[in-house]
Amino acid sequence: EATAVSPEGRISPGDLGIWKDEHIEKLKQITDFIHQHDSHAGIQLAHAGRKASHDIPWHGGKQIRSEADGGWKTLAPSAIPFIETEEAPIALDKAGIEKVKSDFKAAAARALKAGFDVIEIHGAHGYLVNEFYSPISNHRTDEYGGSFENRIRLLLEIINSVKEAWPAENPLFVRISATEWTEGGWTGDDSVALSKILKDKGVDLVDCSSGGNVATAKIPLKPGYQVEFAEKVKSEAGILTGAVGLITTPEQANDIIQAGQADIVLLAREMLRDPH
């Protein structure tokens, strides 16, 4: 599950967290249970950026604007809200960016102590990392904005920070939104260019999701609608990929692997709907 590296990085007050040492004990109960059944445990390290401070989904998921109601100030590359009617985030300054990097490093160290075998850095769905690499949400004029190289800088620096605490033999995944489905936004070709760099940085697999950073995007939902991006990144960047998105049957998942479109298939909602 997306696990917040800081309190301000939570999507909602109900999020799982790994921003303090007190979180390790309970997380280790989970990994111990998983290991007892001859399986491996992974954790997704996340910072929600401007999409933080929202109510839990089954209470409507609306932005919580005031501290009195349990909300907090959100952070982003630029002071641009996700939805016009929402309160604008605070643009991160240099000290704030350094804190984000150190929070990810500390979270990786805690994940190791808690017994996790795999880390996935959440760089998709309009959360903080995605907000930085997208030209739609990143209007900065410093070294973290403007060019492609500048906009991906935060993700690369987070990877460097995480690798300082995470053993090289343990898998490191990165989840990206491979397209924003929006004119002028991040594209599949951008994802290939980024993935080539991630491979050189020692990332083991790119988990290819999409969307989430543009509220008005028109996404052509259909079974396996994102598999093409996993296939494109795998073939053009030469890195292992994961396919996600409306994959709901074992036959469908098996076809993706047999066709060489991706190296793993990641199931989420279908496993919740039918854990058997």
XYZ file of C-alpha atoms in Angstrom:
276
model
C 0.000 0.000 0.000
C 1.105 3.586 -0.605
C 2.895 4.273 2.671
C 3.599 7.876 3.605
C 7.207 8.906 4.219
C 6.023 11.931 6.229
C 2.786 13.060 7.922
C 2.306 15.774 5.289
C 2.850 13.125 2.588
C -0.322 11.217 3.493
C -3.191 11.192 1.029
C -5.579 10.957 3.957
C -5.448 10.710 7.760
C -6.157 6.994 7.291
C -2.972 6.264 5.352
C -0.335 3.769 6.370
C 2.848 5.547 7.481
C 6.536 4.840 7.921
C 7.807 8.254 9.042
C 8.806 7.281 12.580
C 10.541 4.350 14.232
C 7.396 3.501 16.191
C 5.860 2.298 12.925
C 8.426 -0.481 12.494
C 7.069 -2.930 15.074
C 3.569 -3.249 13.595
C 4.852 -3.341 10.012
C 7.207 -6.163 11.013
C 4.224 -8.197 12.218
C 2.907 -7.992 8.657
C 6.187 -8.966 6.989
C 6.757 -11.802 9.471
C 3.338 -13.213 8.605
C 4.067 -12.936 4.867
C 7.475 -14.608 5.281
C 5.923 -17.456 7.290
C 3.984 -18.332 4.127
C 7.077 -18.419 1.906
C 6.248 -15.113 0.216
C 8.078 -11.811 -0.147
C 6.899 -8.482 1.211
C 6.988 -5.209 -0.676
C 6.224 -1.655 0.385
C 5.390 1.384 -1.713
C 6.991 4.569 -0.380
C 4.907 7.605 -1.217
C 4.411 11.350 -0.818
C 1.025 12.641 -1.956
C 2.158 16.210 -2.692
C -0.775 18.462 -3.589
C -3.171 15.504 -3.413
C -2.582 15.144 0.338
C -4.952 16.219 3.128
C -8.060 14.526 1.755
C -10.723 12.629 3.644
C -10.692 8.831 3.519
C -12.432 7.515 0.371
C -15.476 6.007 2.083
C -16.181 9.429 3.629
C -16.139 11.098 0.224
C -12.420 11.805 -0.275
C -12.810 15.605 -0.377
C -9.959 17.966 0.483
C -9.700 18.721 4.208
C -8.937 22.437 4.255
C -8.492 23.274 7.938
C -6.276 21.910 10.678
C -9.300 22.013 12.975
C -10.888 19.361 10.742
C -7.726 17.234 10.731
C -6.157 18.635 7.580
C -2.763 20.153 6.817
C -0.967 22.343 4.265
C -0.049 20.453 1.105
C 3.242 20.685 -0.801
C 4.024 20.624 -4.521
C 6.605 21.783 -7.071
C 4.408 24.803 -7.846
C 1.458 26.486 -6.132
C -1.087 24.988 -8.554
C -4.051 23.047 -7.128
C -5.064 19.700 -8.643
C -8.644 20.953 -8.938
C -9.323 24.681 -9.305
C -11.754 24.726 -6.402
C -9.191 23.215 -4.012
C -6.810 25.194 -1.855
C -3.485 25.691 -3.641
C -0.432 23.831 -2.319
C 2.741 25.502 -1.069
C 5.602 25.404 -3.584
C 8.501 23.518 -2.021
C 11.646 25.510 -1.331
C 15.149 23.989 -1.333
C 14.929 23.037 2.345
C 11.593 21.355 1.696
C 13.049 19.363 -1.193
C 15.963 18.243 0.981
C 13.461 17.110 3.634
C 11.551 15.045 1.056
C 14.758 13.271 0.022
C 15.799 12.580 3.615
C 12.283 11.369 4.447
C 12.449 8.797 1.633
C 15.905 7.653 2.805
C 14.743 7.266 6.414
C 11.631 5.418 5.243
C 13.788 2.990 3.233
C 15.932 2.302 6.304
C 12.795 1.617 8.363
C 11.389 -0.609 5.617
C 14.540 -2.731 5.811
C 14.265 -3.007 9.619
C 10.583 -3.903 9.255
C 11.522 -6.863 7.053
C 10.419 -5.701 3.611
C 12.140 -7.338 0.645
C 11.086 -4.916 -2.105
C 10.631 -1.146 -2.235
C 8.587 0.646 -4.855
C 8.966 4.421 -5.082
C 5.559 5.849 -5.964
C 6.122 8.275 -8.833
C 2.653 8.067 -10.397
C -0.976 9.194 -10.146
C -0.377 12.906 -9.603
C 1.465 12.521 -6.322
C 4.589 14.531 -5.516
C 7.181 12.819 -7.742
C 4.747 12.814 -10.684
C 3.949 16.478 -10.026
C 7.634 17.296 -10.426
C 8.269 15.458 -13.693
C 5.047 16.660 -15.335
C 5.262 19.936 -17.271
C 1.597 20.527 -16.425
C 2.075 20.739 -12.642
C 5.726 21.871 -12.524
C 6.181 25.542 -13.461
C 9.424 26.059 -11.531
C 12.265 28.160 -12.900
C 15.090 26.644 -10.820
C 17.063 23.434 -11.388
C 13.944 21.361 -10.594
C 11.794 22.868 -13.349
C 11.692 23.625 -17.039
C 13.638 21.015 -18.988
C 13.015 17.264 -18.936
C 16.346 16.805 -17.104
C 15.343 19.298 -14.432
C 11.840 17.918 -13.931
C 13.092 14.339 -13.360
C 15.820 15.554 -10.989
C 13.834 15.038 -7.781
C 13.010 11.417 -8.639
C 16.662 10.664 -9.427
C 17.809 12.284 -6.187
C 15.194 10.347 -4.207
C 16.519 7.140 -5.780
C 20.054 8.089 -4.750
C 18.861 8.736 -1.200
C 16.933 5.473 -0.981
C 19.879 3.458 -2.323
C 22.034 4.812 0.519
C 19.784 2.906 2.932
C 18.556 0.028 0.763
C 20.819 -2.952 -0.066
C 21.777 -3.299 -3.735
C 20.645 -6.954 -3.747
C 17.097 -5.978 -2.723
C 14.785 -5.075 -5.617
C 13.939 -1.426 -6.162
C 10.908 -0.609 -8.311
C 9.597 2.757 -9.493
C 5.939 3.341 -10.371
C 5.306 5.988 -13.027
C 2.332 7.465 -14.815
C 3.481 6.589 -18.322
C 1.168 9.141 -19.935
C -1.057 11.960 -18.712
C -3.574 11.419 -21.534
C -3.407 15.204 -22.042
C -2.003 17.452 -24.766
C 1.209 19.087 -23.582
C 1.642 16.605 -20.746
C 4.016 13.732 -20.010
C 4.101 11.103 -22.781
C 5.036 7.490 -23.444
C 8.228 8.664 -25.148
C 9.109 10.672 -22.029
C 8.583 7.474 -20.027
C 11.005 5.558 -22.243
C 13.625 8.309 -21.869
C 13.171 8.333 -18.086
C 13.239 4.527 -17.873
C 16.584 4.340 -19.683
C 18.003 6.627 -16.993
C 16.332 4.622 -14.214
C 17.952 1.469 -15.564
C 21.362 3.143 -15.419
C 20.587 4.256 -11.848
C 20.072 0.634 -10.776
C 16.281 0.557 -10.692
C 15.160 -3.029 -11.277
C 11.644 -2.562 -12.657
C 9.329 0.197 -13.871
C 5.691 -0.249 -12.899
C 3.751 1.390 -15.752
C 0.513 2.992 -14.665
C -0.912 6.236 -16.087
C -2.933 9.370 -15.397
C -3.859 10.902 -12.069
C -2.232 14.323 -12.451
C -4.838 16.026 -14.662
C -8.351 16.068 -13.265
C -9.931 16.612 -16.690
C -8.000 13.903 -18.576
C -10.090 11.617 -20.769
C -8.755 8.112 -20.127
C -9.885 5.320 -22.499
C -10.709 2.730 -19.862
C -10.871 -0.845 -21.112
C -9.354 -4.168 -19.988
C -5.557 -3.895 -20.007
C -5.651 -0.276 -21.207
C -2.170 0.477 -19.804
C -0.378 -2.688 -20.942
C 0.864 -0.939 -24.095
C 3.021 1.338 -21.954
C 4.642 -1.557 -20.096
C 5.352 -3.125 -23.492
C 6.755 0.109 -24.936
C 9.042 0.795 -21.971
C 10.199 -2.841 -21.836
C 11.073 -2.986 -25.540
C 12.483 0.524 -25.997
C 14.248 1.101 -22.661
C 15.382 -2.480 -22.063
C 14.226 -2.564 -18.450
C 11.871 -4.973 -16.673
C 8.304 -3.675 -16.485
C 5.114 -4.330 -14.566
C 1.684 -4.138 -16.188
C -1.319 -2.808 -14.266
C -4.845 -1.572 -14.842
C -8.135 -3.461 -15.379
C -6.371 -6.819 -15.440
C -8.959 -9.018 -13.761
C -8.531 -12.649 -14.845
C -5.654 -15.125 -14.611
C -5.975 -15.798 -18.345
C -5.571 -12.101 -19.140
C -2.529 -11.824 -16.874
C -0.975 -14.973 -18.340
C -1.483 -13.711 -21.904
C 0.427 -10.504 -21.084
C 3.403 -12.489 -19.760
C 3.360 -15.059 -22.559
C 3.257 -12.313 -25.190
C 6.287 -10.648 -23.611
C 4.432 -7.388 -23.031
C 5.607 -7.142 -19.422
C 7.653 -9.112 -16.899
C 5.149 -9.098 -14.056
C 1.460 -8.360 -13.751
C 0.396 -6.431 -10.665
C -3.147 -6.954 -9.400
C -4.793 -4.617 -6.902
C -8.550 -4.054 -7.017
C -9.280 -7.555 -8.291
C -7.386 -9.059 -5.340
C -9.518 -6.939 -3.008
C -12.736 -7.918 -4.779
C -11.795 -11.603 -4.741
C -8.891 -12.448 -2.403
C -9.312 -16.147 -3.272
